[in-house]
Structures are given as C-alpha cells and as structure tokens.
Amino acid sequence: MCCLQLGASVATVTPLRRVQGAAPCGSDPTYHCTDAACCGHGHPPPLYRRQKPQVDLIVYLQTTPETCMDRLKQRGRSEEIDVPMDYLESLHARYEDWLIDHPELHFMDVPVLVLDGNKVATPTNGVADEFVAAIEAKVAALDLARAQQVAAA
C-alpha cells in the first residue's frame, strides 16, 4: 500500500494482490513493509485479514496476454519461466469479464479507469505522465461528484 499525491487529493493505492491476499506474506521480495503493524517478515498481512478496504476507484492496466508473456520473458525470473500462454489468456479473459464486461456484478458503484498497459513507460516518453494525468482527472471528477452529493444532501 502506498499513498499517491494527486493535486489536492491524497489517494491510498493498494495493489490488487494485497486486497485479494494472492501473495502469501513474505513471498514477494520486491515488497518492503513500512507498516508498523508488520507481521515480522517484512510484509504486512493481506488486507482482508486486517480490514476490508473501501475501494473508490479501480485502475486497470489493460494488457494483452502477448505483452504479458513478453514482459515475463524480459524479466527472466525463474518462477515465471514456465508460465503458459493459455494461463495468461485465461487470466486476461477473467479480468476483462470482471472489470470491463460486468463490473457492476462485482463492485456495485466503483468506477474502473482503464489504461493501456501495453504502453511502455520510460523516463522520456511521457507514458507515466499520461497515466498520472488520467488518474488525477478521474480522482478530481470523483471528488467533485462527492462534493456535489454532499451539497445536495
């Protein structure tokens, strides 16, 4: 979990695998805990064990299975060597169903912002800035909508 400063708003960003608890504690060597409630392995327990997070916005980096496979190969991690393409295609289909085709079945009123995850962000090409600008605009629109709801109440 981290905080992201977006203009006047501060957003708490929780990777989906932390919400779902997909990675057991201590299994992700790239994640380092800064939480005082850490479990001792350098990782906090998955959020579902601590609290149910309030989800205000889902940012979906929509990426083709082919791009995912290319990135797995580029990373060269031993645990990712044998990931079959049909597994990535199955995951992609499930995420598409979940976040694109039927988000109302899973998240009620939580908006989904779809960004093109096939784009490669480099320090000079502006893709990261484009993503941040899209997130800032969506958060600002959500803040405005909340303010209007409060004012109308």
mmCIF file of C-alpha atoms in Angstrom:
data_model
loop_
_atom_site.group_PDB
_atom_site.id
_atom_site.type_symbol
_atom_site.label_atom_id
_atom_site.label_comp_id
_atom_site.label_asym_id
_atom_site.label_seq_id
_atom_site.Cartn_x
_atom_site.Cartn_y
_atom_site.Cartn_z
ATOM 1 C CA MET A 1 0.000 0.000 0.000
ATOM 2 C CA CYS A 2 1.263 3.465 -0.727
ATOM 3 C CA CYS A 3 -0.059 6.988 -0.928
ATOM 4 C CA LEU A 4 -0.163 8.891 -4.167
ATOM 5 C CA GLN A 5 -0.397 12.694 -4.134
ATOM 6 C CA LEU A 6 -2.843 13.778 -6.815
ATOM 7 C CA GLY A 7 -3.199 17.536 -6.769
ATOM 8 C CA ALA A 8 -5.172 18.430 -3.647
ATOM 9 C CA SER A 9 -6.172 14.810 -3.011
ATOM 10 C CA VAL A 10 -4.126 12.052 -1.455
ATOM 11 C CA ALA A 11 -5.058 8.593 -2.659
ATOM 12 C CA THR A 12 -4.184 5.363 -0.914
ATOM 13 C CA VAL A 13 -3.106 2.863 -3.526
ATOM 14 C CA THR A 14 -3.429 -0.809 -2.689
ATOM 15 C CA PRO A 15 -2.173 -3.379 -5.188
ATOM 16 C CA LEU A 16 -4.998 -5.765 -6.004
ATOM 17 C CA ARG A 17 -2.979 -8.792 -4.938
ATOM 18 C CA ARG A 18 -2.749 -7.288 -1.437
ATOM 19 C CA VAL A 19 -6.524 -6.866 -1.279
ATOM 20 C CA GLN A 20 -7.085 -10.391 -2.516
ATOM 21 C CA GLY A 21 -4.250 -11.890 -0.489
ATOM 22 C CA ALA A 22 -2.890 -13.665 -3.563
ATOM 23 C CA ALA A 23 0.728 -13.367 -2.463
ATOM 24 C CA PRO A 24 1.368 -15.042 0.874
ATOM 25 C CA CYS A 25 3.244 -12.964 3.389
ATOM 26 C CA GLY A 26 6.945 -12.913 2.665
ATOM 27 C CA SER A 27 6.616 -14.316 -0.848
ATOM 28 C CA ASP A 28 7.132 -11.054 -2.723
ATOM 29 C CA PRO A 29 10.775 -9.987 -2.305
ATOM 30 C CA THR A 30 10.159 -6.682 -4.083
ATOM 31 C CA TYR A 31 7.626 -5.500 -1.497
ATOM 32 C CA HIS A 32 9.071 -3.982 1.667
ATOM 33 C CA CYS A 33 6.825 -3.169 4.572
ATOM 34 C CA THR A 34 6.703 0.322 6.002
ATOM 35 C CA ASP A 35 3.642 -0.526 8.088
ATOM 36 C CA ALA A 36 4.040 -0.532 11.882
ATOM 37 C CA ALA A 37 1.636 -3.488 12.015
ATOM 38 C CA CYS A 38 4.017 -5.638 10.018
ATOM 39 C CA CYS A 39 3.882 -9.374 10.602
ATOM 40 C CA GLY A 40 7.647 -9.686 11.006
ATOM 41 C CA HIS A 41 8.570 -10.987 7.551
ATOM 42 C CA GLY A 42 8.899 -7.525 6.066
ATOM 43 C CA HIS A 43 5.344 -7.732 4.708
ATOM 44 C CA PRO A 44 2.039 -6.785 6.293
ATOM 45 C CA PRO A 45 -0.607 -9.486 6.297
ATOM 46 C CA PRO A 46 -3.011 -9.309 3.361
ATOM 47 C CA LEU A 47 -5.603 -6.575 3.815
ATOM 48 C CA TYR A 48 -8.505 -8.977 4.042
ATOM 49 C CA ARG A 49 -7.061 -10.196 7.348
ATOM 50 C CA ARG A 50 -6.732 -6.669 8.735
ATOM 51 C CA GLN A 51 -9.653 -4.714 7.322
ATOM 52 C CA LYS A 52 -11.877 -4.517 4.318
ATOM 53 C CA PRO A 53 -10.621 -1.584 2.267
ATOM 54 C CA GLN A 54 -13.027 0.960 0.879
ATOM 55 C CA VAL A 55 -12.488 0.886 -2.856
ATOM 56 C CA ASP A 56 -13.127 4.233 -4.547
ATOM 57 C CA LEU A 57 -11.517 3.608 -7.911
ATOM 58 C CA ILE A 58 -10.040 0.648 -9.732
ATOM 59 C CA VAL A 59 -7.216 1.431 -12.150
ATOM 60 C CA TYR A 60 -6.975 -1.414 -14.667
ATOM 61 C CA LEU A 61 -3.781 -1.571 -16.698
ATOM 62 C CA GLN A 62 -5.348 -3.487 -19.562
ATOM 63 C CA THR A 63 -2.592 -5.563 -21.124
ATOM 64 C CA THR A 64 -2.748 -8.287 -23.747
ATOM 65 C CA PRO A 65 -1.563 -11.776 -22.823
ATOM 66 C CA GLU A 66 1.119 -11.462 -25.519
ATOM 67 C CA THR A 67 2.552 -8.330 -23.913
ATOM 68 C CA CYS A 68 2.446 -10.018 -20.511
ATOM 69 C CA MET A 69 4.340 -13.014 -21.901
ATOM 70 C CA ASP A 70 6.947 -10.735 -23.489
ATOM 71 C CA ARG A 71 7.438 -8.956 -20.164
ATOM 72 C CA LEU A 72 7.744 -12.250 -18.289
ATOM 73 C CA LYS A 73 10.473 -13.318 -20.703
ATOM 74 C CA GLN A 74 12.265 -9.952 -20.407
ATOM 75 C CA ARG A 75 12.270 -10.162 -16.597
ATOM 76 C CA GLY A 76 13.722 -13.655 -16.708
ATOM 77 C CA ARG A 77 12.567 -14.613 -13.208
ATOM 78 C CA SER A 78 12.973 -18.317 -12.542
ATOM 79 C CA GLU A 79 9.480 -18.644 -11.061
ATOM 80 C CA GLU A 80 7.944 -17.172 -14.242
ATOM 81 C CA ILE A 81 9.793 -19.268 -16.842
ATOM 82 C CA ASP A 82 7.116 -21.938 -17.205
ATOM 83 C CA VAL A 83 4.005 -19.728 -17.208
ATOM 84 C CA PRO A 84 1.955 -20.998 -20.159
ATOM 85 C CA MET A 85 0.266 -18.628 -22.604
ATOM 86 C CA ASP A 86 -3.112 -20.280 -22.022
ATOM 87 C CA TYR A 87 -2.852 -19.326 -18.335
ATOM 88 C CA LEU A 88 -2.249 -15.662 -19.251
ATOM 89 C CA GLU A 89 -5.126 -15.796 -21.746
ATOM 90 C CA SER A 90 -7.427 -17.249 -19.079
ATOM 91 C CA LEU A 91 -6.426 -14.544 -16.586
ATOM 92 C CA HIS A 92 -6.959 -11.867 -19.204
ATOM 93 C CA ALA A 93 -10.436 -13.186 -20.023
ATOM 94 C CA ARG A 94 -11.387 -13.239 -16.341
ATOM 95 C CA TYR A 95 -10.148 -9.689 -15.734
ATOM 96 C CA GLU A 96 -11.962 -8.481 -18.848
ATOM 97 C CA ASP A 97 -15.176 -10.104 -17.634
ATOM 98 C CA TRP A 98 -14.672 -8.743 -14.135
ATOM 99 C CA LEU A 99 -13.579 -5.180 -14.897
ATOM 100 C CA ILE A 100 -14.841 -4.434 -18.421
ATOM 101 C CA ASP A 101 -17.851 -6.579 -19.251
ATOM 102 C CA HIS A 102 -19.578 -6.852 -15.850
ATOM 103 C CA PRO A 103 -18.037 -4.549 -13.213
ATOM 104 C CA GLU A 104 -21.473 -3.870 -11.722
ATOM 105 C CA LEU A 105 -21.713 -7.513 -10.634
ATOM 106 C CA HIS A 106 -18.589 -7.240 -8.544
ATOM 107 C CA PHE A 107 -18.117 -3.658 -7.400
ATOM 108 C CA MET A 108 -21.555 -2.077 -7.442
ATOM 109 C CA ASP A 109 -20.719 1.625 -7.878
ATOM 110 C CA VAL A 110 -16.914 1.537 -8.028
ATOM 111 C CA PRO A 111 -15.669 3.154 -11.245
ATOM 112 C CA VAL A 112 -12.999 1.445 -13.334
ATOM 113 C CA LEU A 113 -10.384 3.556 -15.107
ATOM 114 C CA VAL A 114 -8.850 1.588 -17.974
ATOM 115 C CA LEU A 115 -5.326 2.485 -19.054
ATOM 116 C CA ASP A 116 -3.404 0.895 -21.915
ATOM 117 C CA GLY A 117 -0.971 -1.416 -20.135
ATOM 118 C CA ASN A 118 0.632 -2.359 -23.443
ATOM 119 C CA LYS A 119 2.360 1.019 -23.490
ATOM 120 C CA VAL A 120 5.910 1.011 -22.202
ATOM 121 C CA ALA A 121 6.755 3.802 -19.783
ATOM 122 C CA THR A 122 10.285 5.136 -19.999
ATOM 123 C CA PRO A 123 11.766 8.166 -18.269
ATOM 124 C CA THR A 124 11.500 10.177 -21.502
ATOM 125 C CA ASN A 125 8.383 9.075 -23.408
ATOM 126 C CA GLY A 126 5.675 10.642 -21.222
ATOM 127 C CA VAL A 127 3.586 7.473 -20.751
ATOM 128 C CA ALA A 128 3.858 7.629 -16.956
ATOM 129 C CA ASP A 129 2.845 11.300 -17.046
ATOM 130 C CA GLU A 130 -0.125 10.373 -19.251
ATOM 131 C CA PHE A 131 -1.225 7.715 -16.747
ATOM 132 C CA VAL A 132 -0.836 10.051 -13.771
ATOM 133 C CA ALA A 133 -2.819 12.759 -15.578
ATOM 134 C CA ALA A 134 -5.639 10.303 -16.333
ATOM 135 C CA ILE A 135 -5.731 9.167 -12.698
ATOM 136 C CA GLU A 136 -5.648 12.764 -11.442
ATOM 137 C CA ALA A 137 -8.536 13.705 -13.748
ATOM 138 C CA LYS A 138 -10.611 10.722 -12.603
ATOM 139 C CA VAL A 139 -9.923 11.387 -8.916
ATOM 140 C CA ALA A 140 -10.820 15.068 -9.393
ATOM 141 C CA ALA A 141 -14.091 14.077 -11.087
ATOM 142 C CA LEU A 142 -14.883 11.687 -8.238
ATOM 143 C CA ASP A 143 -14.084 14.383 -5.651
ATOM 144 C CA LEU A 144 -16.347 16.826 -7.488
ATOM 145 C CA ALA A 145 -19.181 14.302 -7.652
ATOM 146 C CA ARG A 146 -18.850 13.606 -3.902
ATOM 147 C CA ALA A 147 -18.858 17.320 -3.108
ATOM 148 C CA GLN A 148 -21.988 17.807 -5.202
ATOM 149 C CA GLN A 149 -23.696 14.896 -3.420
ATOM 150 C CA VAL A 150 -22.839 16.359 -0.015
ATOM 151 C CA ALA A 151 -24.047 19.814 -1.075
ATOM 152 C CA ALA A 152 -27.312 18.393 -2.368
ATOM 153 C CA ALA A 153 -27.971 16.453 0.829
#
